[in-house]
Amino acid sequence: MREKPKARLGAALLLFLVFIGCASTKSNVVFRDPKMDFGAIQSVAVMPFTNLTRDTLAGERVRDVFMTMLQATGGLYVIPPGEVGRGISRLSLERPAAPTPEEVTKFAKIVNADAVFTGTLTEYGEVRSGTSTANVISLSLQMMEAQTGRVVWSASSTQGGVTTSDRLFGGGGESMNATVQKAVDDLLEHLFGK
Amino acid sequence: MTIASFSPDKASPQTAEMATVRWKVTATGGVGSKTYSFWSTDGQVETGEQKGALPTWDWSPQVPGTYRVKAVVRDAIGNIVDSGWSTDFRIALTAGLNSLIAVMPLENLTGTPIPVQEVRKSLIEAMKRKGFNLLAENVLEGFLERHRVRYTGGLNRELGKALREETGTNAVLFTSLELYDGSGMPKTALDARLVSTHEKSNILWMDGVGMAGNDAPGFLLLGMVDDPRVLWERATDRLLDSLSRYLSDKKPQDVRKVEKKFLPKSFHGKPSKLPVGKEAFSVAMLPFRNESTRRNAGEILSLHFVRELSKTGNIKVIEPGEVRQVLLRSRTIMEGGLSLPQADILHAELDADLVLTGIVTEYQDFIGGNGNPKVEFSVRVFDMGTRQIVWSSSSYNEGDDGVFFFNLGMVNTANGMASGMVRSVVEKMGAVLERTGGS
């Protein structure tokens, strides 16, 4: 009679460990400057992302999806990538993915932006766990105000990875595009304060 | 108040997409300043074309047919006088079945070496069998040599004019081969467009076809096509039938509809105003930036857009050869995308109202056996009136999207998928433009 609760506890612990070990990664960190009037921002520029992954084109791909989805919200006007490129060339920015506050203010004046986004892509591609594989993305974004160049918003999101169901029932998870859209959706939700 | 005269400066018939007919109305009597409005009808719909203080209207008909025109004049105190409908004014096709057509050397966008000469020869033979009036090969070769033509993927005005004057050619056929795979299950995809040699180098007709041997396997796989030559013949037949229908002034037989699965994954459209005095938006299509592993994917996708935009009938697509010429002349290099000063050049040189550009990140056909094609791209449209982006969308699909049983609904070529995806984008974009274009 006294063995039963222990066995149940053991089973529950085992189940918990299995779930913890196999759960997909999903983390969010958000900073929002309480003094900033986000309603005043109407046009934004998205700088090329810092790409820390092995896929050399991943940064541009994710940036493109982010720009389209940001524009699709209808809340902001996203300055075309060609205009951003022109601004970078005019200022001869050495590291456009990580501009200094002074560079941000000068750049924003040239392209007529109210805020500038920078981003870092730390993970992009397939991950393997045992025999299962799935796509994963890890992206962090910062928004800098055009007048002072200070960071007023930043957030990060990780989406995808091998889930429990992938491990138990197989399947390769979602496509890379769907995973990227989820991560960008997640970040936009934080940006617009939903 | 009476109408003394109402007449065009050119007699009927005139040619669609080329002629500009000036209608002039003269009214005598009346009080104060007058307002003139011009109306046209194709026998079914009456369209208010122009209203204002001008007693003349420049009419540039785009669609062949028989029209009648009238003018209504109103004076300062509200007296109205109507000219009554004019006699029939016929607008003819720019090219007909007897038009002399030059078939340009094939543009190989497959990214792999293919027997271009043989493929072109079979296309020309098929055209001859169908009774097209083709420019003799030696005459075309002589012309290309004389003018040192190296780019055969498009036509610019100067070249079109020279071709017309020197050889009497009415139109030029450009064929771009996108896929030609004879290994395993054969697959083929090609686009063709007919461009007028007259002053504006208008795109008269454009169509494309993408086929795989296992598109319709049918009962006991009896519908499978294993021979690449048979598949090629079917593809060219379908394309040439479409061209033949256009030249015989018959309605196109395009039954393909927008499929829900191909709709863009995210998009945003903004109202865009039709410039004063224009009947339709003119669009300059730029090659997409290619970030995929497939060679020429940028050119391929821009051709898909040229085709689908041309088919709408209410958007005038500027011939890609013309756009290329302007970009070369202005030495424009679009690193990182199109900037506003570059878009201004296109606007000034080509009178483009909208500039369409984008990025293709995936354009994957599987070669041989079984597989799953993938296509991913994003599109941006600049409105030159507001100098802002009025459309942006991103699309992504795989061949087996929405397929659950027995491969029903499977798309086997990237061409087939890109066609559906681009059609969806164009339809959504067209809906936004239509909603706001006339305002």
XYZ file of C-alpha atoms in Angstrom:
633
model
C 0.000 0.000 0.000
C 2.840 2.403 0.857
C 4.690 1.638 -2.388
C 1.961 3.074 -4.636
C 2.474 6.857 -4.041
C 6.213 6.445 -4.527
C 5.715 4.647 -7.812
C 3.320 7.335 -9.002
C 5.755 10.056 -7.974
C 8.553 8.282 -9.781
C 6.461 7.953 -12.940
C 5.435 11.601 -12.783
C 9.049 12.665 -12.291
C 10.152 10.533 -15.223
C 7.432 11.996 -17.421
C 8.385 15.516 -16.341
C 12.036 14.878 -17.163
C 11.104 13.466 -20.553
C 9.048 16.563 -21.347
C 11.739 18.929 -20.115
C 14.406 17.116 -22.105
C 12.458 17.073 -25.311
C 10.532 20.318 -25.261
C 11.117 22.759 -28.113
C 13.084 25.847 -27.273
C 10.990 28.988 -27.012
C 12.220 31.947 -25.093
C 11.407 35.641 -25.078
C 13.203 38.578 -23.549
C 11.722 42.048 -23.969
C 12.821 45.568 -23.057
C 10.568 48.555 -23.656
C 11.520 52.109 -22.716
C 8.572 53.395 -20.654
C 9.373 57.026 -21.532
C 9.245 56.478 -25.278
C 6.202 57.556 -27.268
C 5.962 54.684 -29.743
C 2.907 56.241 -31.385
C 5.095 58.994 -32.816
C 7.076 56.543 -34.926
C 5.768 56.399 -38.488
C 8.628 55.282 -40.686
C 11.398 52.869 -39.812
C 14.552 51.582 -41.467
C 15.746 48.023 -41.002
C 19.528 47.656 -41.117
C 21.179 44.453 -42.391
C 21.190 41.853 -39.612
C 24.308 40.513 -37.935
C 24.459 36.909 -39.055
C 26.124 34.570 -36.574
C 24.953 31.418 -38.328
C 26.697 29.245 -40.898
C 24.187 30.111 -43.628
C 25.617 33.231 -45.247
C 22.278 34.336 -46.720
C 20.194 33.699 -43.596
C 20.532 37.272 -42.309
C 19.139 38.778 -45.522
C 16.333 36.209 -45.718
C 15.139 36.864 -42.185
C 15.486 40.616 -42.647
C 13.330 40.445 -45.762
C 10.603 38.463 -43.987
C 10.745 40.864 -41.039
C 10.457 43.931 -43.294
C 7.483 42.506 -45.189
C 5.664 41.422 -42.045
C 6.365 44.735 -40.319
C 4.952 46.607 -43.317
C 2.002 44.206 -43.437
C 0.949 45.266 -39.947
C -0.005 48.581 -41.545
C 1.201 50.429 -38.459
C 4.538 51.596 -39.806
C 6.083 52.534 -43.125
C 9.189 50.465 -43.766
C 11.817 52.257 -45.819
C 12.764 50.165 -48.886
C 15.978 48.141 -48.599
C 17.497 50.000 -51.572
C 17.050 53.304 -49.744
C 18.650 51.805 -46.636
C 21.554 50.679 -48.841
C 21.875 54.192 -50.240
C 21.983 55.664 -46.713
C 24.662 53.186 -45.675
C 26.779 54.030 -48.730
C 26.397 57.767 -48.232
C 27.579 57.539 -44.642
C 30.163 54.881 -45.522
C 29.131 52.928 -42.451
C 31.761 50.356 -41.607
C 29.449 48.169 -39.556
C 25.882 48.892 -40.677
C 24.587 45.974 -38.612
C 25.817 47.594 -35.396
C 25.789 51.386 -35.806
C 26.765 53.798 -33.033
C 24.111 56.248 -31.709
C 25.745 59.077 -33.706
C 25.631 57.014 -36.866
C 21.978 56.154 -36.215
C 20.985 59.812 -35.975
C 22.891 60.756 -39.144
C 21.561 57.753 -41.029
C 17.955 58.382 -39.968
C 18.193 61.940 -41.295
C 19.351 60.736 -44.704
C 16.642 58.131 -45.169
C 13.995 60.109 -43.302
C 13.310 57.483 -40.649
C 11.867 57.932 -37.158
C 13.518 54.795 -35.848
C 16.112 52.267 -36.916
C 16.003 48.511 -36.348
C 19.082 46.369 -35.959
C 19.067 42.623 -35.463
C 21.217 39.613 -34.679
C 20.525 36.157 -35.972
C 22.149 33.592 -33.707
C 20.526 30.386 -34.900
C 19.049 29.466 -38.267
C 18.688 26.017 -39.734
C 18.253 22.406 -38.823
C 18.910 20.943 -35.382
C 19.170 17.259 -34.594
C 18.133 15.481 -31.442
C 18.620 11.743 -31.617
C 17.065 10.616 -34.854
C 14.728 13.624 -35.100
C 15.487 16.843 -36.916
C 13.681 20.188 -36.959
C 14.239 23.792 -37.951
C 15.114 26.415 -35.391
C 15.638 30.168 -35.412
C 16.902 32.525 -32.771
C 16.592 36.223 -33.487
C 17.034 39.357 -31.409
C 16.038 42.855 -32.486
C 16.676 46.346 -31.212
C 14.886 49.545 -32.105
C 16.767 52.824 -31.844
C 15.167 56.214 -31.744
C 16.295 58.490 -34.586
C 16.841 61.670 -32.579
C 19.174 60.324 -29.900
C 20.187 56.922 -31.223
C 19.360 55.207 -27.914
C 17.763 51.784 -27.742
C 14.062 52.125 -26.916
C 12.926 48.575 -27.508
C 14.584 45.220 -27.771
C 13.352 41.679 -27.806
C 14.473 38.223 -28.737
C 12.670 35.112 -29.798
C 13.582 31.509 -30.392
C 11.202 29.291 -32.283
C 11.219 25.734 -33.561
C 13.405 22.876 -32.440
C 12.638 19.222 -31.876
C 9.383 18.745 -29.989
C 8.147 15.804 -27.974
C 5.779 14.791 -30.730
C 8.637 14.903 -33.230
C 10.543 12.514 -30.993
C 7.634 10.219 -30.326
C 5.948 10.185 -33.711
C 8.708 11.334 -36.061
C 8.257 14.125 -38.610
C 10.648 16.942 -39.372
C 8.781 19.766 -37.676
C 7.745 22.900 -39.560
C 9.375 24.363 -42.655
C 12.079 26.984 -42.142
C 9.851 29.676 -43.565
C 7.016 28.891 -41.150
C 9.485 28.901 -38.249
C 10.885 32.292 -39.280
C 7.351 33.706 -39.595
C 6.523 32.464 -36.096
C 9.588 34.140 -34.620
C 8.878 37.419 -36.435
C 5.206 37.236 -35.431
C 6.261 36.743 -31.847
C 8.568 39.782 -31.971
C 5.918 41.939 -33.641
C 3.442 41.010 -30.949
C 5.898 42.284 -28.358
C 6.602 45.420 -30.401
C 2.967 46.367 -30.728
C 2.364 45.458 -27.094
C -0.253 42.770 -27.637
C -25.504 76.569 -77.667
C -24.740 74.124 -80.497
C -21.963 71.743 -81.405
C -20.358 72.938 -84.636
C -18.052 69.964 -85.074
C -16.916 66.798 -83.331
C -14.266 64.714 -85.081
C -11.094 62.653 -84.662
C -7.757 63.617 -86.193
C -7.238 60.063 -87.511
C -9.612 57.940 -89.518
C -10.836 54.505 -88.491
C -9.372 51.869 -88.278
C -6.425 52.440 -85.949
C -4.227 49.984 -84.072
C -4.626 49.090 -80.402
C -1.826 50.058 -77.999
C -0.145 52.188 -80.630
C -2.363 54.908 -82.007
C -3.348 58.073 -80.181
C -6.478 59.623 -81.658
C -7.295 63.222 -80.779
C -11.002 64.018 -80.624
C -11.932 67.678 -80.868
C -15.264 69.277 -80.176
C -16.207 72.819 -81.166
C -19.240 74.378 -79.488
C -20.682 77.753 -80.387
C -22.913 79.978 -78.298
C -23.535 79.342 -74.617
C -22.801 81.512 -71.602
C -19.423 81.852 -69.908
C -16.812 79.114 -69.692
C -17.643 75.614 -70.912
C -16.980 72.150 -69.511
C -16.329 69.335 -71.957
C -16.827 65.670 -71.162
C -15.944 62.792 -73.462
C -17.558 59.367 -73.426
C -16.784 56.107 -75.180
C -18.708 52.872 -75.597
C -17.747 49.448 -76.868
C -21.413 48.589 -77.383
C -21.780 47.233 -73.871
C -20.374 49.697 -71.388
C -20.324 53.493 -71.524
C -17.173 54.993 -70.012
C -16.626 58.597 -68.976
C -13.128 59.244 -70.324
C -12.304 62.865 -69.608
C -14.011 65.880 -68.073
C -12.687 69.411 -67.873
C -12.105 72.712 -69.647
C -10.206 71.101 -72.547
C -12.183 70.711 -75.810
C -9.783 67.929 -76.948
C -9.255 64.395 -75.731
C -6.286 62.154 -76.598
C -7.564 58.631 -76.860
C -5.080 55.729 -76.691
C -7.209 52.594 -77.009
C -5.620 49.487 -75.545
C -8.164 46.820 -76.422
C -9.156 45.940 -80.006
C -12.850 46.373 -80.823
C -15.427 48.666 -82.324
C -16.071 51.876 -80.401
C -18.237 54.970 -80.587
C -17.452 58.278 -78.952
C -19.461 61.323 -77.941
C -18.895 64.722 -76.335
C -21.137 66.577 -73.904
C -20.662 70.330 -73.450
C -22.047 72.320 -70.531
C -21.893 76.112 -70.185
C -21.636 78.296 -67.061
C -25.420 78.472 -66.465
C -26.063 74.760 -66.959
C -27.055 74.544 -70.633
C -26.067 71.128 -71.961
C -25.523 70.001 -75.521
C -24.687 66.477 -76.679
C -22.836 65.602 -79.913
C -24.526 62.215 -80.168
C -22.558 59.000 -80.680
C -20.016 59.051 -83.495
C -20.002 56.423 -86.240
C -18.177 53.167 -85.476
C -14.456 53.559 -84.902
C -12.582 50.298 -85.277
C -9.490 49.506 -83.231
C -7.585 46.643 -84.795
C -5.113 44.177 -83.344
C -1.451 45.119 -83.548
C -0.679 41.718 -84.935
C -2.813 39.222 -86.784
C -2.376 35.749 -88.234
C -0.600 37.174 -91.277
C 1.808 39.341 -89.285
C 5.465 38.685 -89.910
C 7.019 37.299 -86.730
C 10.724 37.049 -85.924
C 11.578 34.198 -83.544
C 14.524 35.291 -81.434
C 17.167 32.802 -80.259
C 16.012 30.947 -77.162
C 16.970 32.415 -73.783
C 18.314 29.585 -71.653
C 17.363 30.227 -68.028
C 17.623 26.583 -66.974
C 21.072 27.110 -65.486
C 22.282 23.961 -67.216
C 23.616 23.370 -70.717
C 20.848 22.277 -73.091
C 20.725 21.768 -76.865
C 19.366 25.286 -77.488
C 19.605 25.107 -81.284
C 17.670 21.847 -81.491
C 15.005 23.074 -79.090
C 14.587 26.283 -81.080
C 14.444 24.359 -84.342
C 11.624 22.173 -83.045
C 9.752 25.291 -81.889
C 10.098 26.934 -85.306
C 8.953 23.746 -87.047
C 5.906 23.577 -84.808
C 5.139 27.228 -85.630
C 5.450 26.564 -89.336
C 3.117 23.575 -89.061
C 0.543 25.824 -87.432
C 0.803 28.316 -90.283
C 2.558 31.253 -88.598
C 4.228 33.737 -90.925
C 7.867 33.682 -89.791
C 10.816 35.847 -90.729
C 13.399 33.808 -92.657
C 16.280 32.568 -90.506
C 19.057 34.009 -92.691
C 17.370 37.437 -92.687
C 17.123 37.423 -88.888
C 20.707 36.240 -88.502
C 21.893 38.961 -90.852
C 20.002 41.581 -88.854
C 21.369 40.371 -85.501
C 24.885 40.374 -86.928
C 24.555 43.806 -88.498
C 23.279 45.377 -85.287
C 25.593 43.329 -83.049
C 22.680 42.152 -80.951
C 23.964 40.047 -78.072
C 21.015 40.197 -75.683
C 18.072 38.276 -77.114
C 15.806 38.271 -74.065
C 13.972 41.524 -74.852
C 13.351 44.322 -77.311
C 14.023 48.033 -77.035
C 12.449 50.746 -79.160
C 15.488 51.429 -81.354
C 15.980 47.767 -82.161
C 12.264 47.253 -82.788
C 12.178 50.187 -85.164
C 15.230 48.937 -87.053
C 13.777 45.443 -87.310
C 10.507 46.786 -88.670
C 12.125 49.098 -91.191
C 14.793 46.703 -92.429
C 12.881 43.422 -92.486
C 9.210 44.381 -92.328
C 8.750 42.393 -89.105
C 5.549 43.212 -87.189
C 6.316 41.419 -83.960
C 9.095 39.516 -82.209
C 8.659 36.295 -80.273
C 10.890 35.832 -77.230
C 11.056 32.381 -75.711
C 12.666 31.714 -72.335
C 13.347 28.166 -71.340
C 13.081 27.719 -67.601
C 13.348 23.969 -67.211
C 14.342 21.174 -69.566
C 15.002 17.949 -67.729
C 15.078 14.664 -69.564
C 16.522 12.550 -66.766
C 14.083 10.356 -64.845
C 10.619 11.861 -64.980
C 10.778 14.481 -67.776
C 9.944 18.061 -66.933
C 9.798 21.196 -69.000
C 8.813 24.825 -68.473
C 8.935 27.771 -70.829
C 7.599 31.276 -71.258
C 6.994 33.131 -74.499
C 5.972 36.673 -75.293
C 5.161 38.542 -78.456
C 6.410 42.113 -78.596
C 5.354 44.699 -81.135
C 8.075 46.304 -83.263
C 6.058 49.515 -83.409
C 7.125 52.643 -81.609
C 6.230 51.671 -78.056
C 7.488 48.048 -78.089
C 4.316 46.866 -76.381
C 3.885 43.367 -75.062
C 1.072 41.996 -77.221
C 0.758 38.525 -75.767
C 2.485 36.430 -73.149
C 1.940 32.951 -71.828
C 3.857 30.176 -70.134
C 3.625 26.487 -69.551
C 5.211 24.118 -67.031
C 4.746 20.358 -67.341
C 6.046 17.182 -65.738
C 5.583 13.645 -67.044
C 3.683 12.654 -63.910
C 1.320 15.635 -63.788
C -1.658 13.458 -64.686
C -0.739 9.797 -64.134
C -4.384 8.683 -64.393
C -5.752 5.140 -64.130
C -2.976 2.498 -63.964
C -0.478 5.277 -64.713
C -1.629 5.322 -68.327
C -1.323 9.102 -68.429
C 2.387 9.132 -67.560
C 4.731 10.682 -70.119
C 8.215 9.164 -70.107
C 9.549 10.628 -73.319
C 10.903 14.194 -72.930
C 10.256 14.916 -76.627
C 6.554 14.094 -76.262
C 6.336 16.360 -73.236
C 8.134 19.159 -75.080
C 5.763 18.839 -78.024
C 2.753 19.038 -75.725
C 4.154 22.088 -73.982
C 4.938 23.937 -77.237
C 1.553 22.944 -78.695
C -0.257 24.442 -75.723
C 1.781 27.619 -75.936
C 1.378 28.025 -79.691
C -2.367 27.373 -79.477
C -2.581 30.245 -77.023
C -0.588 32.487 -79.409
C -2.750 31.411 -82.316
C -5.903 32.293 -80.375
C -4.530 35.738 -79.633
C -3.616 36.370 -83.270
C -7.053 35.215 -84.443
C -8.651 37.695 -82.036
C -10.228 34.933 -79.941
C -10.568 35.101 -76.209
C -7.779 33.377 -74.245
C -8.589 29.957 -72.837
C -6.890 30.416 -69.498
C -8.975 28.487 -67.004
C -6.425 28.638 -64.184
C -7.797 30.274 -61.094
C -6.293 31.685 -57.939
C -5.809 28.880 -55.435
C -6.092 29.646 -51.766
C -2.941 27.745 -50.894
C -0.892 30.062 -53.126
C -2.016 33.300 -51.498
C 0.846 35.410 -50.103
C 1.664 34.578 -46.494
C 1.764 38.228 -45.524
C 0.960 41.305 -47.559
C 0.117 44.962 -47.301
C -1.445 47.117 -49.990
C -1.912 50.848 -49.913
C -4.113 53.041 -52.114
C -2.399 54.335 -55.228
C -3.811 57.070 -57.422
C -3.965 56.713 -61.199
C -2.067 59.663 -62.753
C -4.249 62.264 -64.449
C -4.886 61.536 -68.115
C -3.910 57.874 -67.868
C -6.244 54.950 -68.433
C -4.041 52.353 -66.805
C -0.996 52.083 -64.556
C 2.246 51.447 -66.389
C 4.564 49.100 -64.536
C 8.308 48.689 -64.911
C 9.346 45.232 -63.828
C 12.875 44.825 -62.513
C 14.667 41.485 -62.272
C 14.324 40.036 -58.783
C 17.407 39.893 -56.588
C 18.395 36.261 -56.594
C 19.343 34.856 -53.211
C 18.399 31.300 -54.041
C 20.704 28.519 -55.149
C 18.966 28.361 -58.541
C 20.706 30.223 -61.339
C 18.617 32.904 -63.125
C 15.792 32.620 -60.564
C 15.562 36.442 -60.472
C 14.908 36.691 -64.215
C 12.513 33.728 -64.137
C 10.362 35.198 -61.404
C 10.237 38.620 -63.013
C 9.002 36.939 -66.223
C 6.216 35.300 -64.206
C 5.166 38.744 -63.026
C 5.374 40.244 -66.518
C 3.092 37.456 -67.779
C 0.492 37.671 -65.040
C 0.431 41.477 -64.998
C 0.035 41.556 -68.804
C -2.933 39.210 -68.551
C -4.860 41.533 -66.251
C -5.521 43.879 -69.165
C -5.788 46.935 -66.918
C -2.071 47.263 -66.190
C 0.414 48.132 -68.915
C 3.680 46.304 -68.417
C 6.715 47.963 -69.935
C 8.697 45.576 -72.108
C 11.635 44.197 -70.019
C 14.038 44.913 -72.902
C 13.144 48.611 -72.623
C 13.706 48.579 -68.851
C 17.045 46.834 -69.310
C 18.121 49.426 -71.870
C 17.360 52.291 -69.462
C 19.197 50.586 -66.594
C 22.239 50.048 -68.821
C 22.163 53.573 -70.216
C 21.932 55.126 -66.747
C 24.518 52.648 -65.418
C 22.204 51.686 -62.572
C 23.496 49.033 -60.210
C 20.913 48.039 -57.644
C 23.047 46.811 -54.796
C 20.755 45.972 -51.920
C 17.627 46.898 -53.867
C 16.113 49.846 -55.678
C 16.670 53.294 -54.213
C 14.389 56.269 -54.830
C 16.775 58.161 -57.155
C 17.026 55.009 -59.276
C 13.249 54.666 -59.339
C 13.071 58.325 -60.420
C 15.220 57.511 -63.456
C 12.817 54.741 -64.487
C 9.896 57.091 -64.008
C 11.474 59.821 -66.122
C 12.761 57.589 -68.922
C 9.924 55.091 -69.184
C 6.998 57.030 -67.760
C 6.520 54.212 -65.245
C 3.868 54.829 -62.585
C 4.782 51.768 -60.567
C 8.096 49.960 -60.231
C 7.956 46.347 -59.147
C 10.937 44.650 -57.593
C 11.640 41.849 -55.151
C 13.843 39.116 -53.795
C 13.681 35.432 -54.591
C 15.084 33.293 -51.796
C 14.026 29.845 -52.965
C 13.351 28.478 -56.435
C 13.933 24.797 -56.320
C 13.038 22.192 -58.904
C 13.940 18.605 -58.217
C 15.882 16.961 -60.993
C 15.101 13.328 -61.844
C 12.918 11.008 -59.652
C 10.514 12.292 -57.036
C 10.814 15.385 -54.916
C 9.157 18.531 -53.785
C 9.647 21.888 -55.520
C 9.887 24.988 -53.328
C 9.405 28.654 -54.169
C 9.812 31.654 -51.878
C 9.891 35.320 -52.805
C 8.942 38.763 -51.621
C 7.641 41.645 -53.741
C 7.673 45.408 -53.331
C 5.922 47.960 -55.516
C 6.985 51.607 -55.588
C 4.436 54.212 -56.486
C 6.266 56.986 -58.304
C 3.533 59.493 -57.483
C 4.011 59.251 -53.739
C 7.556 57.788 -53.888
C 6.512 55.184 -51.368
C 6.059 51.442 -51.278
C 2.389 50.711 -51.956
C 2.572 46.937 -51.972
C 4.713 44.454 -50.144
C 4.128 40.759 -49.768
C 5.959 37.551 -49.093
C 5.021 34.169 -50.519
C 6.210 30.677 -49.772
C 4.956 27.303 -50.990
C 6.023 23.729 -51.470
C 4.740 21.385 -54.173
C 2.868 19.167 -51.722
C 1.051 21.967 -49.881
C -2.555 20.942 -49.377
C -1.896 17.396 -50.635
C -3.332 14.642 -48.427
C -4.276 11.643 -50.541
C -2.738 9.959 -53.582
C -0.712 13.067 -54.546
C -3.934 14.793 -55.619
C -3.197 18.461 -56.212
C 0.575 17.944 -56.179
C 2.520 20.513 -58.207
C 5.611 18.966 -59.781
C 7.467 21.991 -61.137
C 8.612 25.228 -59.551
C 7.185 26.926 -62.659
C 3.691 25.595 -61.914
C 3.937 26.745 -58.344
C 5.450 30.143 -59.111
C 2.672 30.726 -61.677
C -0.001 30.098 -59.044
C 1.759 32.159 -56.412
C 2.404 35.102 -58.728
C -1.201 34.966 -59.976
C -2.397 35.220 -56.376
C -0.132 38.191 -55.665
C -1.211 39.953 -58.866
C -4.886 39.368 -58.123
C -4.576 40.757 -54.592
C -2.493 43.664 -55.849
C -4.955 44.305 -58.680
C -7.820 44.402 -56.194
C -6.055 47.144 -54.241
C -5.231 49.122 -57.385
C -8.753 48.716 -58.800
C -10.308 49.867 -55.555
C -8.337 53.066 -55.561
C -7.082 53.502 -59.111
C -9.953 55.524 -60.422
C -10.242 57.853 -57.465
